[in-house]
Amino acid sequence: MSQGEMKNERQSRRLILFIVFVALLLDNMLLTVVVPIIPSYLYNLDESADVALKNDSQSGQSAPGSFHSIVSLYDNSVRLSGANSTVRSVERVPPTAAAPAGLQNSSDCPHSSSTLVNENVKVGMLFASKATVQLLTNPFIGPLTNRIGYQMPIFVGFCIMFLSTIMFAFSSSYALLFVARSLQGVGSSCSSVAGMGMLASVYTDDEERGHAIGIALGGLAMGVLVGPPFGSVMYEFVGKTAPFLILAFLALFDGALQLVVLQPTKVEPESQKGTPLFTLMKDPYILIAAGAICFGNMAIAMMEPTLPIWMMETMCARKWQLGVAFLPASVSYLIGTYIFGSLAHRMGRWLCALVGMVVVGISVICVPFASNIYGLILPNFGVGFAIGMVDSSMMPIMGYLVDLRHVSVYGSVYAIADVAFCMGFALGPSIGGSIAESIGFPWLMTIIGIVDVLFSPLCIFLRNPPGQEEKIVRFSAHCFKSSLTGKVDFNEDSSPHTDHRAVVP
């Protein structure tokens, strides 16, 4: 390969990395921007409905001059309209006496604590719908990428994501929000599976792949970082619609970039047949790596719907604080994925994941001890940093295990990785909401913390996983042939980018 061709290949790989980075950024901004918006928005909807029902029951039928509640699509206030056809904005301010003693802003306390507790299940089911649909879609997307390539699925994912974002902007009922969230799961499945598989196929060296995947996960981290505070600030000061419209414009930029660079109309199937999905799912080492991804992310997934409600109930937190509370976790996740994208390869990815799982468990157990938003900074920082350690270790090891034990085709194994991620974000909110309603938020955090700590020793099995003997022999013959000819053929069934017997992840 000439020097010019090598330079063009490096530039092409960087563009692909940037596209995957932006796709993960948008997906996770949309994933987390709703975290501070939905609990408060649904609470306001339910409270408005309760007030209207109570007024109707008291007055029987509305008089000609009476007022009716209308929830605006564009802001958070309840508007009143009457026979004079004028519209004015009002704020429902609960009595100061209803606020817990010592809290700084009693007007931010919820009107009805029973209504607020009931929101746990509704919000949890809404948040879990995206991951549940993504979980069901992934087994089809992985094998599909082996047949038609990665370019078309990632572009289809963008199109679906754009539609979901528009629906979020203009939905004003729980049912429509649920559909929008579920639709996002299909788009996210296409983007994440195809994106990670594409990176694994163009970055063939194990250490380079780990670094590239660490950068791509930085896009995920940036989305998680920016999403909650961006959503909470825009929701309080501009309205519900604005943050989703901004995300829609960013999605259009990513789609245009994909059209130019990836040319998604081209079908480029893999040159070799990959290992069947169910065969990969029976591999115990792949299952351990998937379990670490699942339980590590389940901790933050349980916090997303329940922490804002717990803050509203115990701290009388303002709307913007509901999103800012996740800021330490987001910043530390970004730091963790950046640092351990390369460092995990040197220190041992199994050890990095083991330590990360323990730190996640300890950190989430400490969350309920916070008495105000400042007390959440340190435990949330620990949660995000530790999950960054786990993800940046286990995502590259998925590709490594396929190289070592199976055929080096990556769509199916990253479908499994995404299934694990989605199981965390599907079971976390749905189960977490019910547990928080039944036994309380502190016990919920204690349970998931103990589960993470108990799972961590299994990562020791990833220290030196055995490879297929046939593949090792073929790899050795391939290396001998390459040393004689001075050429390396990357189209062989083996993966000459790393000596699987010598490298320990």
mmCIF file of N, CA and C in Angstrom, residues 94-101 106:
data_model
loop_
_atom_site.group_PDB
_atom_site.id
_atom_site.type_symbol
_atom_site.label_atom_id
_atom_site.label_comp_id
_atom_site.label_asym_id
_atom_site.label_seq_id
_atom_site.Cartn_x
_atom_site.Cartn_y
_atom_site.Cartn_z
ATOM 1 N N PRO A 94 -48.554 25.954 45.582
ATOM 2 C CA PRO A 94 -49.088 25.305 46.774
ATOM 3 C C PRO A 94 -48.817 26.126 48.019
ATOM 4 N N PRO A 95 -49.568 25.936 49.030
ATOM 5 C CA PRO A 95 -49.383 26.711 50.258
ATOM 6 C C PRO A 95 -48.019 26.454 50.877
ATOM 7 N N THR A 96 -47.481 27.499 51.469
ATOM 8 C CA THR A 96 -46.161 27.402 52.080
ATOM 9 C C THR A 96 -46.144 26.368 53.190
ATOM 10 N N ALA A 97 -47.248 26.201 53.861
ATOM 11 C CA ALA A 97 -47.290 25.254 54.974
ATOM 12 C C ALA A 97 -47.076 23.823 54.537
ATOM 13 N N ALA A 98 -47.328 23.545 53.240
ATOM 14 C CA ALA A 98 -47.180 22.176 52.743
ATOM 15 C C ALA A 98 -45.736 21.793 52.553
ATOM 16 N N ALA A 99 -44.835 22.765 52.556
ATOM 17 C CA ALA A 99 -43.424 22.469 52.308
ATOM 18 C C ALA A 99 -42.767 21.916 53.542
ATOM 19 N N PRO A 100 -41.845 20.973 53.381
ATOM 20 C CA PRO A 100 -41.079 20.494 54.537
ATOM 21 C C PRO A 100 -40.283 21.619 55.168
ATOM 22 N N ALA A 101 -40.155 21.566 56.481
ATOM 23 C CA ALA A 101 -39.460 22.626 57.194
ATOM 24 C C ALA A 101 -38.001 22.683 56.786
ATOM 25 N N SER A 106 -40.195 26.707 49.043
ATOM 26 C CA SER A 106 -41.385 25.905 49.251
ATOM 27 C C SER A 106 -42.293 25.877 48.034
#
